[in-house]
Short mmCIF file of C-alpha atoms in Angstrom, two decimals:
data_model
loop_
_atom_site.label_atom_id
_atom_site.label_comp_id
_atom_site.label_asym_id
_atom_site.label_seq_id
_atom_site.Cartn_x
_atom_site.Cartn_y
_atom_site.Cartn_z
CA MET A 1 0.00 0.00 0.00
CA ILE A 2 1.22 3.49 -0.86
CA VAL A 3 0.45 6.21 1.70
CA GLY A 4 0.87 9.92 1.09
CA ILE A 5 1.38 12.23 4.06
CA ILE A 6 0.73 15.92 3.51
CA GLY A 7 2.75 17.95 6.00
CA SER A 8 6.09 17.00 7.52
CA GLY A 9 5.64 18.51 10.97
CA THR A 10 5.63 16.49 14.17
CA MET A 11 2.26 14.89 13.50
CA GLY A 12 2.82 14.19 9.80
CA SER A 13 6.23 12.70 10.53
CA GLY A 14 4.78 10.56 13.31
CA ILE A 15 2.02 9.20 11.09
CA ALA A 16 4.61 8.46 8.40
CA GLN A 17 6.62 6.44 10.93
CA VAL A 18 3.52 4.45 11.93
CA ALA A 19 2.63 3.62 8.32
CA ALA A 20 6.21 2.77 7.37
CA THR A 21 6.59 0.52 10.40
CA ALA A 22 3.44 -1.32 9.28
CA GLY A 23 5.09 -2.00 5.91
CA CYS A 24 3.53 0.72 3.78
CA VAL A 25 5.41 2.68 1.14
CA VAL A 26 5.19 6.24 2.44
CA LYS A 27 5.67 9.55 0.68
CA VAL A 28 5.92 12.63 2.88
CA PHE A 29 5.05 15.88 1.11
CA ASP A 30 5.89 19.42 2.15
CA THR A 31 6.44 22.61 0.20
CA ARG A 32 9.51 23.50 2.28
CA GLN A 33 12.68 21.49 1.75
CA GLU A 34 14.00 22.47 5.18
CA ALA A 35 10.89 20.97 6.76
CA LEU A 36 11.42 17.71 4.88
CA ASP A 37 15.06 17.63 5.93
CA LYS A 38 14.05 18.22 9.55
CA SER A 39 11.49 15.40 9.36
CA LYS A 40 14.09 12.99 7.98
CA GLN A 41 16.60 13.94 10.67
CA ALA A 42 13.98 13.57 13.41
CA LEU A 43 13.11 10.06 12.20
CA GLU A 44 16.80 9.09 12.20
CA LYS A 45 17.11 10.33 15.77
CA ILE A 46 14.00 8.47 16.93
CA LEU A 47 14.96 5.19 15.29
CA THR A 48 18.53 5.41 16.55
CA ARG A 49 17.19 5.85 20.08
CA LEU A 50 14.95 2.80 19.62
CA THR A 51 17.92 0.70 18.48
CA GLN A 52 19.96 1.87 21.47
CA LYS A 53 17.14 0.73 23.75
CA ASP A 54 16.93 -2.61 21.89
CA ARG A 55 13.34 -1.91 20.83
CA ILE A 56 14.33 -2.52 17.20
CA ASP A 57 17.50 -3.75 15.48
CA GLU A 58 19.46 -2.13 12.63
CA ILE A 59 17.67 -4.23 10.02
CA GLU A 60 14.28 -2.96 11.22
CA LYS A 61 15.58 0.60 11.39
CA ASN A 62 16.77 0.44 7.80
CA ARG A 63 13.51 -1.18 6.68
CA ILE A 64 11.41 1.63 8.17
CA GLN A 65 13.64 4.34 6.71
CA SER A 66 13.68 2.72 3.28
CA ASN A 67 9.87 2.74 3.26
CA ILE A 68 9.77 6.55 3.47
CA SER A 69 10.61 9.06 0.76
CA TYR A 70 10.29 12.84 0.88
CA VAL A 71 8.68 14.82 -1.94
CA SER A 72 8.06 18.49 -2.64
CA SER A 73 5.21 18.25 -5.16
CA LEU A 74 1.65 17.08 -4.56
CA LYS A 75 1.84 15.42 -7.98
CA ASP A 76 4.27 12.91 -6.48
CA LEU A 77 1.34 11.47 -4.48
CA HIS A 78 -0.46 10.47 -7.70
CA ASP A 79 -0.13 6.73 -7.00
CA ALA A 80 -1.13 6.84 -3.32
CA ASN A 81 -3.91 4.52 -2.16
CA LEU A 82 -4.44 6.64 0.94
CA THR A 83 -3.46 10.23 1.69
CA ILE A 84 -3.54 11.80 5.15
CA GLU A 85 -3.31 15.57 5.53
CA ALA A 86 -1.62 16.93 8.66
CA ILE A 87 -1.16 20.64 8.06
CA ILE A 88 -2.29 23.88 9.71
CA GLU A 89 -5.81 23.94 11.21
CA ASP A 90 -7.18 26.33 8.61
CA LEU A 91 -10.28 25.17 6.77
CA ASP A 92 -9.70 27.24 3.63
CA ILE A 93 -6.12 26.02 3.26
CA LYS A 94 -7.15 22.39 3.76
CA LYS A 95 -9.93 22.66 1.18
CA LYS A 96 -7.55 24.21 -1.33
CA VAL A 97 -5.00 21.42 -0.82
CA PHE A 98 -7.66 18.70 -1.07
CA SER A 99 -9.08 20.14 -4.26
CA GLU A 100 -5.64 20.23 -5.89
CA LEU A 101 -4.73 16.77 -4.61
CA GLU A 102 -7.85 15.22 -6.11
CA SER A 103 -6.72 16.27 -9.57
CA TYR A 104 -3.58 14.11 -9.24
CA VAL A 105 -4.70 10.93 -7.45
CA SER A 106 -6.80 8.05 -8.78
CA ALA A 107 -10.58 7.84 -8.44
CA THR A 108 -10.23 5.22 -5.68
CA THR A 109 -7.71 7.05 -3.50
CA ILE A 110 -8.96 7.72 0.03
CA ILE A 111 -8.35 11.35 1.02
CA ALA A 112 -8.22 11.88 4.78
CA SER A 113 -7.64 14.72 7.21
CA ASN A 114 -5.95 14.53 10.60
CA THR A 115 -7.84 17.62 11.81
CA SER A 116 -8.63 17.62 15.52
CA SER A 117 -11.71 19.82 15.43
CA LEU A 118 -12.70 21.02 11.94
CA SER A 119 -15.75 19.72 10.06
CA ILE A 120 -14.96 16.73 7.86
CA ALA A 121 -18.12 17.43 5.87
CA SER A 122 -16.85 20.91 5.07
CA ILE A 123 -13.43 19.59 4.03
CA ALA A 124 -15.08 16.88 1.91
CA SER A 125 -17.17 19.48 0.09
CA SER A 126 -14.01 20.64 -1.70
CA LEU A 127 -13.84 17.32 -3.57
CA ASP A 128 -15.64 16.13 -6.70
CA LYS A 129 -15.87 12.72 -5.03
CA PRO A 130 -16.57 13.63 -1.37
CA GLU A 131 -17.53 10.03 -0.56
CA ARG A 132 -13.79 9.19 -0.46
CA CYS A 133 -13.08 11.77 2.28
CA ILE A 134 -12.84 10.88 5.97
CA GLY A 135 -11.24 12.06 9.20
CA ILE A 136 -8.34 10.01 10.60
CA HIS A 137 -7.30 11.75 13.80
CA PHE A 138 -4.06 10.56 15.42
CA PHE A 139 -2.82 11.74 18.80
CA ASN A 140 0.62 13.10 19.55
CA PRO A 141 3.08 11.38 19.52
CA ALA A 142 1.47 9.24 16.83
CA PRO A 143 3.88 6.26 17.11
CA LEU A 144 3.20 5.91 20.85
CA MET A 145 -0.48 6.81 21.28
CA LYS A 146 -2.69 3.80 20.57
CA LEU A 147 -5.92 5.61 19.73
CA VAL A 148 -7.01 6.85 16.32
CA GLU A 149 -10.39 8.54 15.90
CA VAL A 150 -12.04 7.71 12.57
CA ILE A 151 -14.63 10.30 11.56
CA PRO A 152 -16.92 9.68 8.58
CA ALA A 153 -18.57 12.79 7.12
CA VAL A 154 -22.18 12.75 5.98
CA GLN A 155 -20.79 12.29 2.45
CA THR A 156 -18.40 9.44 3.34
CA SER A 157 -19.23 6.06 1.83
CA THR A 158 -19.57 2.96 3.97
CA HIS A 159 -16.81 1.35 1.89
CA THR A 160 -14.40 4.21 2.72
CA THR A 161 -15.13 3.92 6.45
CA GLU A 162 -14.74 0.14 6.50
CA LYS A 163 -11.50 0.30 4.54
CA VAL A 164 -10.00 2.93 6.82
CA VAL A 165 -10.97 1.02 9.97
CA GLN A 166 -9.25 -2.04 8.51
CA ILE A 167 -6.10 -0.10 7.59
CA ILE A 168 -5.76 1.60 10.97
CA GLY A 169 -6.33 -1.74 12.69
CA ASP A 170 -3.60 -3.28 10.55
CA TRP A 171 -1.33 -0.48 11.79
CA LYS A 172 -1.96 -1.87 15.29
CA LYS A 173 -3.96 1.12 16.49
CA VAL A 174 -7.19 1.17 18.49
CA VAL A 175 -10.01 2.69 16.43
CA ALA A 176 -12.80 4.81 17.88
CA ILE A 177 -15.46 5.80 15.36
CA ALA A 178 -16.85 9.27 16.04
CA LYS A 179 -19.64 11.37 14.59
CA ASP A 180 -18.53 14.47 12.67
CA THR A 181 -19.22 16.96 15.45
CA PRO A 182 -16.90 19.61 16.97
CA GLY A 183 -13.98 18.07 18.83
CA PHE A 184 -15.08 14.53 17.87
CA ILE A 185 -14.64 12.45 21.07
CA VAL A 186 -11.45 13.36 22.88
CA ASN A 187 -11.21 17.10 22.25
CA ARG A 188 -14.86 17.48 23.19
CA VAL A 189 -14.99 15.23 26.25
CA ALA A 190 -11.67 16.51 27.65
CA ARG A 191 -12.70 20.20 27.70
CA PRO A 192 -13.82 20.18 31.38
CA PHE A 193 -10.44 18.85 32.52
CA TYR A 194 -9.01 22.20 31.51
CA GLY A 195 -12.08 24.40 31.72
CA GLU A 196 -13.29 23.42 35.19
CA SER A 197 -9.76 23.51 36.59
CA LEU A 198 -9.41 27.04 35.24
CA ARG A 199 -12.82 27.95 36.66
CA ILE A 200 -11.85 26.70 40.13
CA TYR A 201 -8.64 28.75 39.92
CA GLU A 202 -10.42 31.88 38.68
CA GLU A 203 -12.92 31.66 41.52
CA GLY A 204 -10.00 31.68 43.95
CA LEU A 205 -10.95 28.34 45.48
CA ALA A 206 -7.45 26.92 45.05
CA ASP A 207 -4.13 27.76 43.44
CA ILE A 208 -2.68 26.06 40.39
CA ALA A 209 -0.34 23.73 42.27
CA THR A 210 -3.15 22.54 44.56
CA ILE A 211 -5.54 21.83 41.68
CA ASP A 212 -2.89 19.84 39.81
CA TRP A 213 -1.88 17.95 42.94
CA SER A 214 -5.51 17.02 43.65
CA LEU A 215 -6.10 15.66 40.14
CA LYS A 216 -2.92 13.59 40.20
CA THR A 217 -3.13 12.32 43.77
CA LEU A 218 -6.84 11.58 44.04
CA GLY A 219 -7.63 11.03 40.37
CA GLY A 220 -4.51 9.23 39.21
CA PHE A 221 -4.07 11.53 36.20
CA ARG A 222 -0.49 11.53 34.93
CA MET A 223 -0.43 15.31 34.73
CA GLY A 224 -2.53 18.01 36.32
CA ALA A 225 -4.63 20.25 34.09
CA PHE A 226 -2.20 23.18 34.24
CA GLU A 227 0.85 20.99 33.72
CA LEU A 228 -0.85 19.47 30.70
CA MET A 229 -1.87 22.84 29.25
CA ASP A 230 1.73 24.01 29.63
CA PHE A 231 2.88 20.81 27.90
CA ILE A 232 0.41 21.16 25.02
CA GLY A 233 0.93 24.92 24.73
CA ASN A 234 -1.54 27.51 25.95
CA ASP A 235 -1.94 28.86 22.43
CA VAL A 236 -2.87 25.44 21.04
CA ASN A 237 -5.12 24.47 23.94
CA TYR A 238 -6.92 27.80 23.95
CA THR A 239 -7.52 27.65 20.19
CA VAL A 240 -9.10 24.20 20.45
CA THR A 241 -11.36 25.37 23.30
CA GLU A 242 -12.37 28.50 21.39
CA THR A 243 -13.04 26.46 18.23
CA VAL A 244 -15.24 23.97 20.09
CA PHE A 245 -17.05 26.81 21.93
CA LYS A 246 -17.89 28.64 18.70
CA ALA A 247 -18.80 25.44 16.88
CA PHE A 248 -21.33 24.58 19.60
CA TYR A 249 -23.01 27.96 19.19
CA CYS A 250 -21.37 29.35 22.34
CA ASP A 251 -22.62 26.64 24.69
CA PRO A 252 -21.41 27.77 28.17
CA ARG A 253 -20.04 24.28 28.89
CA TYR A 254 -17.16 25.05 26.52
CA LYS A 255 -16.62 28.70 27.44
CA PRO A 256 -12.92 29.64 27.13
CA SER A 257 -11.00 31.16 30.01
CA PHE A 258 -9.72 34.74 30.09
CA THR A 259 -6.80 33.48 32.19
CA GLN A 260 -5.64 31.20 29.39
CA LYS A 261 -6.37 33.83 26.74
CA ARG A 262 -4.21 36.41 28.50
CA LEU A 263 -1.34 33.97 29.01
CA SER A 264 -1.50 33.07 25.33
CA GLU A 265 -1.54 36.75 24.34
CA ALA A 266 1.44 37.42 26.59
CA GLY A 267 3.44 34.65 24.98
CA TYR A 268 3.39 32.55 28.16
CA LEU A 269 2.74 29.38 26.22
CA GLY A 270 4.13 26.84 28.65
CA ARG A 271 7.18 24.62 28.33
CA LYS A 272 8.01 25.75 24.80
CA SER A 273 8.32 29.39 25.91
CA GLY A 274 9.82 28.71 29.35
CA LYS A 275 6.80 30.09 31.18
CA GLY A 276 3.12 29.34 31.39
CA TYR A 277 1.16 28.50 34.50
CA TYR A 278 4.52 27.40 35.85
CA GLU A 279 8.03 28.65 35.16
CA TYR A 280 10.59 26.29 33.66
CA GLY A 281 14.35 26.32 34.16
CA ASP A 282 17.17 24.69 36.05
CA ASP A 283 16.89 26.82 39.19
CA ILE A 284 13.12 27.19 39.36
CA VAL A 285 11.46 26.08 42.60
CA GLN A 286 7.87 25.07 41.86
CA PRO A 287 5.07 26.15 44.23
CA GLN A 288 3.87 23.65 46.82
CA PRO A 289 0.23 22.53 46.96
CA ASN A 290 -2.22 22.89 49.81
CA LYS A 291 -2.85 19.28 50.78
CA ASP A 292 -6.07 19.92 52.68
CA THR A 293 -8.15 16.75 52.32
CA ALA A 294 -11.59 18.33 52.00
CA LEU A 295 -10.40 20.90 49.46
CA SER A 296 -8.60 18.28 47.38
CA GLU A 297 -11.64 16.02 47.29
CA TYR A 298 -13.88 18.90 46.23
CA ILE A 299 -11.52 19.86 43.40
CA PHE A 300 -11.18 16.32 42.10
CA ASN A 301 -14.87 15.49 42.37
CA ARG A 302 -15.91 18.71 40.65
CA VAL A 303 -13.60 18.19 37.69
CA LEU A 304 -14.43 14.48 37.47
CA VAL A 305 -18.20 14.92 37.45
CA MET A 306 -17.91 17.53 34.69
CA LEU A 307 -15.83 15.10 32.64
CA ILE A 308 -18.33 12.31 33.26
CA ASN A 309 -21.20 14.61 32.27
CA GLU A 310 -19.46 15.46 29.00
CA ALA A 311 -18.78 11.80 28.23
CA ALA A 312 -22.38 10.91 29.04
CA ASP A 313 -23.68 13.69 26.81
CA ALA A 314 -21.48 12.43 23.94
CA LEU A 315 -23.21 9.08 24.32
CA PHE A 316 -26.64 10.75 24.58
CA TRP A 317 -26.09 12.48 21.25
CA ASN A 318 -24.73 9.31 19.61
CA ILE A 319 -21.29 10.80 19.02
CA ALA A 320 -19.77 7.37 19.69
CA SER A 321 -20.48 4.14 21.53
CA ALA A 322 -19.84 3.84 25.27
CA GLU A 323 -16.91 1.52 24.56
CA ASP A 324 -15.37 3.90 22.03
CA ILE A 325 -15.80 6.90 24.35
CA ASP A 326 -14.00 5.15 27.20
CA ASN A 327 -11.32 3.75 24.88
CA ALA A 328 -10.81 7.23 23.45
CA MET A 329 -10.11 8.76 26.85
CA THR A 330 -7.87 5.98 28.18
CA LYS A 331 -5.90 5.42 24.98
CA GLY A 332 -6.09 8.90 23.45
CA VAL A 333 -5.21 11.05 26.48
CA ASN A 334 -4.11 8.39 28.99
CA TYR A 335 -6.90 8.87 31.52
CA PRO A 336 -6.56 6.37 34.37
CA LYS A 337 -10.10 5.05 33.78
CA GLY A 338 -12.82 5.34 31.20
CA LEU A 339 -15.17 8.13 32.28
CA LEU A 340 -18.36 6.11 31.84
CA ALA A 341 -16.88 3.23 33.80
CA TRP A 342 -15.84 5.79 36.42
CA ALA A 343 -19.45 7.01 36.55
CA ASP A 344 -20.62 3.46 37.27
CA GLU A 345 -18.01 3.19 40.01
CA LYS A 346 -19.00 6.48 41.68
CA SER A 347 -22.70 5.70 41.00
CA ILE A 348 -25.02 7.50 38.62
CA ASN A 349 -26.89 8.96 41.59
CA TRP A 350 -23.65 10.54 42.84
CA CYS A 351 -23.11 12.13 39.40
CA VAL A 352 -26.65 13.55 39.20
CA THR A 353 -26.58 14.85 42.78
CA MET A 354 -23.17 16.50 42.33
CA LEU A 355 -24.22 18.19 39.09
CA ASP A 356 -27.53 19.36 40.55
CA ASP A 357 -25.71 20.80 43.55
CA LEU A 358 -23.40 22.75 41.24
CA TYR A 359 -26.34 23.96 39.17
CA ASP A 360 -28.23 25.03 42.32
CA GLU A 361 -25.18 26.99 43.44
CA TYR A 362 -24.37 28.73 40.15
CA HIS A 363 -27.58 28.57 38.09
CA GLU A 364 -25.49 28.28 34.93
CA ASP A 365 -26.18 25.97 31.99
CA ARG A 366 -22.55 24.96 32.30
CA TYR A 367 -23.63 22.60 35.07
CA ARG A 368 -26.78 21.15 33.50
CA CYS A 369 -26.97 17.40 33.96
CA SER A 370 -27.05 15.31 30.77
CA PRO A 371 -30.51 13.82 30.18
CA ILE A 372 -29.00 10.35 29.89
CA LEU A 373 -27.62 10.51 33.45
CA ARG A 374 -30.96 11.68 34.84
CA LYS A 375 -32.85 8.94 32.95
CA MET A 376 -30.38 6.23 33.99
CA ASN A 377 -30.65 7.35 37.62
CA LYS A 378 -34.43 7.03 37.55
CA GLU A 379 -34.21 3.58 35.95
CA ASN A 380 -31.32 2.47 38.19
CA LYS A 381 -29.14 1.63 35.18
CA THR A 382 -25.37 1.71 34.61
CA PHE A 383 -23.25 2.23 31.49
CA PHE A 384 -21.62 -1.19 31.65
#
């Protein structure tokens, strides 16, 4: 199989490595030669590290590298069976690239986008054969993260979806099929992890270190919300939140934070800029959390119930199956448990009561309980 990758940044390069490792002939396209050179050098560095750790041998390293070539013209992707675009999150640019690409590839070539939040239907509309278009959303770093969201548009044919699910499975990834709605599964369901943590901070209920400590210690999350936003980049994380907020017609559940907006505007982007919610450097002493038990439990429970509510609402609106939603969160963003399974563990009644208490306190639609939780509570049902 011949796979074309459009964009040689971190994500495009990672997807190329995955496909090449699975035995595909891969062509990585970029308009900038320096970007292609950087991608090739990065792959060499990654594979050398894997050989040093005895994860692969020299024969395997050479096999993977020999499967990848680097091209500077879209025309060079003419013989690709599958193309995956991983460029800037700009709808107009993507549509322009897709329209041009279609003029070079065969009538049976699958044309996919790795977009994390843009409408696949809108991207597909740029094609003469939109039924061949689909979303294939990898998570960073693509070679390590097991989850891939597959997003059929309303135009996507059943054959295209089935073929892509088979291909991604052959690449040894876990597939979660999602409806073409803003944020798909992960970027939608994960919003409260950041948003509610920011809300708690902005209300002055706890400082950043305490909120992060509570989520890691009580929740088992690998990183606190502020650590993770600094790792992702405040500019990137804020843009995704703003995109989802606007796409959902300004639903208050996805309302962006002025705190994050101001940090992004100031250039305090996190690790990549040396300063975000935390400062980074050799001599920096990080702030210590307040380890008050009652406060920590309140923080964790408040963030958790908002996450559960979002996951439940995704199921209510048939965005994905319960299994795919939980797989998406555990394998896409490394949550310690699936959120719907977590809801069963805490009890549906606990979820409804907690959400109703928050709504009674704030009287904001942000805290409205998903209808599916309320119905399940009345019928004494669980997700699994």
